[in-house]
Coordinates of C-alpha atoms and ligand atoms in Angstrom, one line a residue:
M24 CA 0.8 0.5 8.6
K25 CA 0.2 2.2 11.9
L26 CA 3.3 2.8 14.1
T27 CA 2.9 3.7 17.7
V28 CA 5.8 4.8 19.8
V29 CA 5.3 2.8 23.1
G30 CA 8.7 4.0 24.5
C31 CA 11.6 5.8 23.0
S32 CA 14.1 6.6 25.8
G33 CA 17.7 5.4 25.1
S34 CA 19.7 3.3 27.6
F35 CA 17.4 3.9 30.6
P36 CA 13.8 5.3 31.0
S37 CA 13.2 9.0 31.3
A38 CA 10.4 10.7 33.3
E39 CA 8.6 11.1 30.0
S40 CA 9.2 7.7 28.4
A41 CA 9.9 4.0 28.8
C42 CA 12.8 2.5 26.9
S43 CA 12.6 1.3 23.3
S44 CA 9.4 -0.3 22.1
Y45 CA 7.4 0.4 18.9
L46 CA 4.1 -1.2 17.9
V47 CA 3.5 -1.9 14.2
E48 CA 0.0 -2.8 13.1
A49 CA -1.6 -3.7 9.8
D50 CA -4.6 -5.8 8.8
G51 CA -5.2 -6.6 12.5
F52 CA -1.7 -8.0 13.0
R53 CA 0.3 -6.5 15.8
L54 CA 4.1 -6.7 15.8
L55 CA 6.1 -5.2 18.7
L56 CA 9.7 -4.0 18.0
D57 CA 11.6 -4.3 21.2
M58 CA 10.3 -4.3 24.8
G59 CA 12.7 -2.3 27.0
N60 CA 12.3 -1.1 30.6
G61 CA 8.8 0.2 31.3
A62 CA 7.4 -0.8 27.9
L63 CA 5.1 -3.4 29.1
G64 CA 3.1 -0.9 31.2
E65 CA 3.0 1.7 28.4
L66 CA 1.9 -1.0 25.9
Q67 CA -1.3 -1.5 27.8
R68 CA -2.3 2.1 27.1
H69 CA -2.5 1.2 23.4
I70 CA -3.6 -2.5 23.2
G71 CA -4.6 -5.3 25.5
L72 CA -2.0 -7.4 27.2
Y73 CA -2.6 -10.4 25.0
D74 CA -3.2 -8.7 21.7
L75 CA 0.4 -9.1 20.4
D76 CA 0.9 -11.5 17.4
A77 CA 4.8 -11.3 17.3
I78 CA 7.8 -9.7 18.9
F79 CA 11.1 -8.6 17.4
L80 CA 14.0 -8.0 19.8
S81 CA 16.8 -6.1 18.1
H82 CA 19.4 -7.1 20.6
L83 CA 19.7 -8.3 24.2
H84 CA 20.7 -5.1 25.9
A85 CA 18.3 -4.6 28.8
D86 CA 16.8 -1.4 27.4
H87 CA 15.5 -3.4 24.5
C88 CA 14.3 -6.6 26.0
I89 CA 14.1 -6.7 29.8
D90 CA 10.3 -6.3 30.1
M91 CA 10.0 -9.7 28.4
C92 CA 10.5 -11.0 31.9
G93 CA 7.3 -9.3 33.1
Y94 CA 5.5 -10.4 29.9
F95 CA 6.5 -14.0 30.7
V96 CA 4.6 -13.7 34.0
A97 CA 1.6 -12.3 32.2
R98 CA 1.5 -15.1 29.6
Y99 CA 2.6 -18.0 31.8
Y100 CA 0.5 -17.3 34.8
R101 CA -2.6 -15.8 33.1
H102 CA -5.4 -15.9 35.5
E103 CA -8.3 -16.3 33.1
G104 CA -8.2 -18.7 30.2
G105 CA -5.0 -20.5 31.2
R106 CA -1.5 -20.3 29.9
C107 CA -1.1 -18.4 26.6
D108 CA 0.0 -20.0 23.4
A109 CA 3.6 -19.3 22.3
I110 CA 3.9 -16.3 20.1
P111 CA 6.8 -15.8 17.7
V112 CA 9.7 -13.9 19.3
Y113 CA 12.5 -13.1 16.7
A114 CA 15.6 -12.4 18.7
P115 CA 19.4 -12.9 18.5
E116 CA 20.9 -16.3 19.4
G117 CA 20.7 -17.1 23.1
A118 CA 17.7 -14.9 23.9
E119 CA 15.8 -17.6 25.7
Q120 CA 18.7 -18.4 28.0
R121 CA 19.5 -14.7 28.7
L122 CA 15.9 -13.9 29.6
T123 CA 15.5 -17.0 31.7
T124 CA 18.7 -16.0 33.6
A125 CA 17.4 -12.5 34.1
Y126 CA 14.1 -13.8 35.4
A127 CA 16.0 -16.1 37.7
D128 CA 13.2 -18.4 38.8
T129 CA 11.3 -19.9 36.0
P130 CA 9.7 -23.2 36.8
S131 CA 12.0 -25.0 34.4
P132 CA 14.9 -24.0 32.1
T133 CA 12.5 -24.2 29.2
S134 CA 9.4 -22.5 30.7
M135 CA 9.8 -19.4 28.6
S136 CA 9.5 -21.4 25.4
E137 CA 6.0 -22.5 26.5
V138 CA 4.8 -19.0 25.9
F139 CA 7.4 -17.6 23.6
D140 CA 8.3 -19.3 20.3
F141 CA 11.9 -18.1 20.0
R142 CA 13.2 -17.8 16.5
T143 CA 16.9 -16.9 15.9
L144 CA 17.5 -13.8 13.9
T145 CA 20.0 -13.8 11.1
T146 CA 20.5 -11.4 8.2
G147 CA 17.8 -12.2 5.8
G148 CA 14.1 -11.9 4.9
F149 CA 10.8 -13.6 5.9
E150 CA 7.1 -13.2 5.8
L151 CA 5.3 -12.4 9.0
G152 CA 1.5 -12.0 9.0
P153 CA 0.8 -9.3 6.4
F154 CA 4.4 -8.0 6.6
T155 CA 7.5 -8.7 4.5
I156 CA 10.4 -8.4 6.9
R157 CA 14.1 -7.9 6.2
T158 CA 16.7 -7.9 9.0
A159 CA 20.4 -7.2 9.0
R160 CA 23.3 -7.1 11.4
V161 CA 24.2 -3.6 12.5
C162 CA 27.2 -2.2 14.3
H163 CA 26.9 -2.6 18.1
P164 CA 29.0 -4.3 20.8
V165 CA 26.6 -7.2 20.9
E166 CA 24.8 -9.1 18.1
A167 CA 22.2 -6.5 17.0
Y168 CA 19.8 -6.2 14.1
G169 CA 17.9 -3.5 12.3
I170 CA 14.6 -4.2 10.6
R171 CA 12.7 -3.3 7.5
V172 CA 9.0 -3.8 7.6
E173 CA 7.0 -3.6 4.3
H174 CA 3.3 -3.7 3.8
E175 CA 1.4 -3.0 0.6
G176 CA 4.3 -1.0 -0.9
R177 CA 4.9 1.1 2.3
V178 CA 8.1 0.7 4.2
L179 CA 9.1 1.3 7.8
A180 CA 12.8 0.9 8.8
Y181 CA 14.1 0.7 12.4
S182 CA 17.8 1.0 13.2
G183 CA 17.8 -0.7 16.6
D184 CA 21.1 0.4 18.3
T185 CA 24.0 0.9 15.9
G186 CA 27.0 3.0 15.0
V187 CA 27.6 4.1 11.4
C188 CA 26.8 1.1 9.3
D189 CA 26.4 0.3 5.6
A190 CA 23.7 -2.3 6.4
L191 CA 21.5 0.4 7.7
H192 CA 21.4 2.1 4.2
D193 CA 20.1 -1.1 2.7
L194 CA 17.5 -1.5 5.4
A195 CA 16.3 2.1 5.2
D196 CA 16.6 2.4 1.4
G197 CA 13.6 4.5 0.2
A198 CA 11.7 3.9 3.5
D199 CA 8.6 6.0 4.0
L200 CA 9.5 6.4 7.7
F201 CA 12.9 5.8 9.2
L202 CA 13.0 5.3 12.9
C203 CA 16.7 5.9 13.6
E204 CA 18.6 6.0 16.9
A205 CA 20.5 9.2 17.8
S206 CA 22.0 8.5 21.2
F207 CA 25.2 10.6 21.0
T208 CA 25.8 14.3 20.6
H209 CA 27.8 15.4 17.6
G210 CA 31.2 16.7 18.7
K211 CA 30.8 15.4 22.2
E212 CA 30.8 11.6 22.2
D213 CA 32.6 9.7 19.5
I214 CA 32.8 6.0 20.2
P215 CA 32.8 4.0 17.0
E216 CA 30.4 1.0 16.4
L217 CA 28.2 1.9 19.4
H218 CA 25.6 4.6 18.6
L219 CA 24.8 7.3 16.1
N220 CA 24.7 11.0 16.8
G221 CA 22.0 13.3 15.3
R222 CA 24.2 14.3 12.4
E223 CA 25.0 10.7 11.5
A224 CA 21.4 9.7 11.7
G225 CA 20.6 12.6 9.3
A226 CA 23.3 11.5 6.9
H227 CA 22.0 7.9 6.9
A228 CA 18.5 9.3 6.2
T229 CA 19.8 11.4 3.3
R230 CA 21.8 8.6 1.7
A231 CA 18.9 6.2 2.0
R232 CA 16.5 8.8 0.5
V233 CA 13.9 8.2 3.2
G234 CA 10.6 10.1 3.3
R235 CA 10.6 10.9 6.9
L236 CA 13.1 10.7 9.8
V237 CA 12.1 10.1 13.4
L238 CA 15.0 10.2 15.8
T239 CA 14.7 7.9 18.7
H240 CA 16.7 6.2 21.6
V241 CA 17.8 9.6 22.9
P242 CA 19.0 9.0 26.5
P243 CA 17.7 11.3 29.3
W244 CA 21.2 13.0 29.6
T245 CA 21.3 13.9 25.9
D246 CA 19.7 17.0 24.4
G247 CA 17.3 15.7 21.8
E248 CA 16.6 19.1 20.3
R249 CA 20.3 19.5 19.6
N250 CA 20.4 16.1 17.9
L251 CA 17.4 17.0 15.8
A252 CA 19.0 20.3 14.8
D253 CA 22.2 18.4 13.8
A254 CA 20.2 15.9 11.8
R255 CA 18.4 18.7 10.0
E256 CA 21.7 20.2 8.9
V257 CA 22.3 17.2 6.7
Y258 CA 18.8 15.9 6.0
G259 CA 16.3 18.1 4.2
G260 CA 13.1 16.0 4.6
P261 CA 10.7 16.1 7.5
A262 CA 12.4 15.2 10.8
E263 CA 11.3 15.0 14.3
L264 CA 12.0 13.4 17.7
A265 CA 10.1 10.3 18.7
K266 CA 7.7 10.9 21.6
A267 CA 6.0 8.3 23.8
G268 CA 2.4 7.8 22.5
A269 CA 3.1 9.3 19.1
V270 CA 1.2 7.6 16.3
Y271 CA 2.2 7.5 12.6
E272 CA 0.4 6.3 9.5
V273 CA 3.1 4.9 7.3
Ligands
LIG29 ZN1 19.7 0.8 23.6
LIG30 ZN1 22.3 -1.5 22.9

């Protein structure tokens, strides 16, 4: 699998990065995990606008899904070749209505479903192109999911947004690469069931025995290097901060 960090800023974009968005590719299939603020522009640095095969939205906070409004325009009003076919969009319940409301002026209440085939996420597993997918509810103030993507024995796990959470251990169990959020700073912010700090992300990585930890969703006002140092205190494997444009072979 090839993983490209399209955007990794938490909560709002930074000068260096768009919000959450990660491209996962294998056997020519292209799955995008989240499409936060600014991600649609960055995505076009890596693939063509119409090259996606499926989209996963971990939850409906704007920093994970709001560029779907722009992507609706691109697919619905395509200038050459007419309207695009509907690609699968795995998202929490109510995604179509929420995105339609955010867009504010779709031709009809169901226009989005003409170019997006919305499929409601639950905790469970399914096959998607060459991938075996498992999703699970994680701890966040809104319905939110983490995801485990497997391909030919290799495993990528992505936390989405979550506080400390048992489900995350199952998703990340033995993962070759664990893309884990670290929004908070250890000893500074302590709001349960919202986000992880670097130390908590490291502890999850250790418990799940992952091969590599990539910290992501660090907001512009948070010191990523400090979160990385905190993670390294409790996780002994390779660990780094996600950077926009970074590519990993998983
Ligand atoms: Zn977020
Ligand atoms: Zn969130």
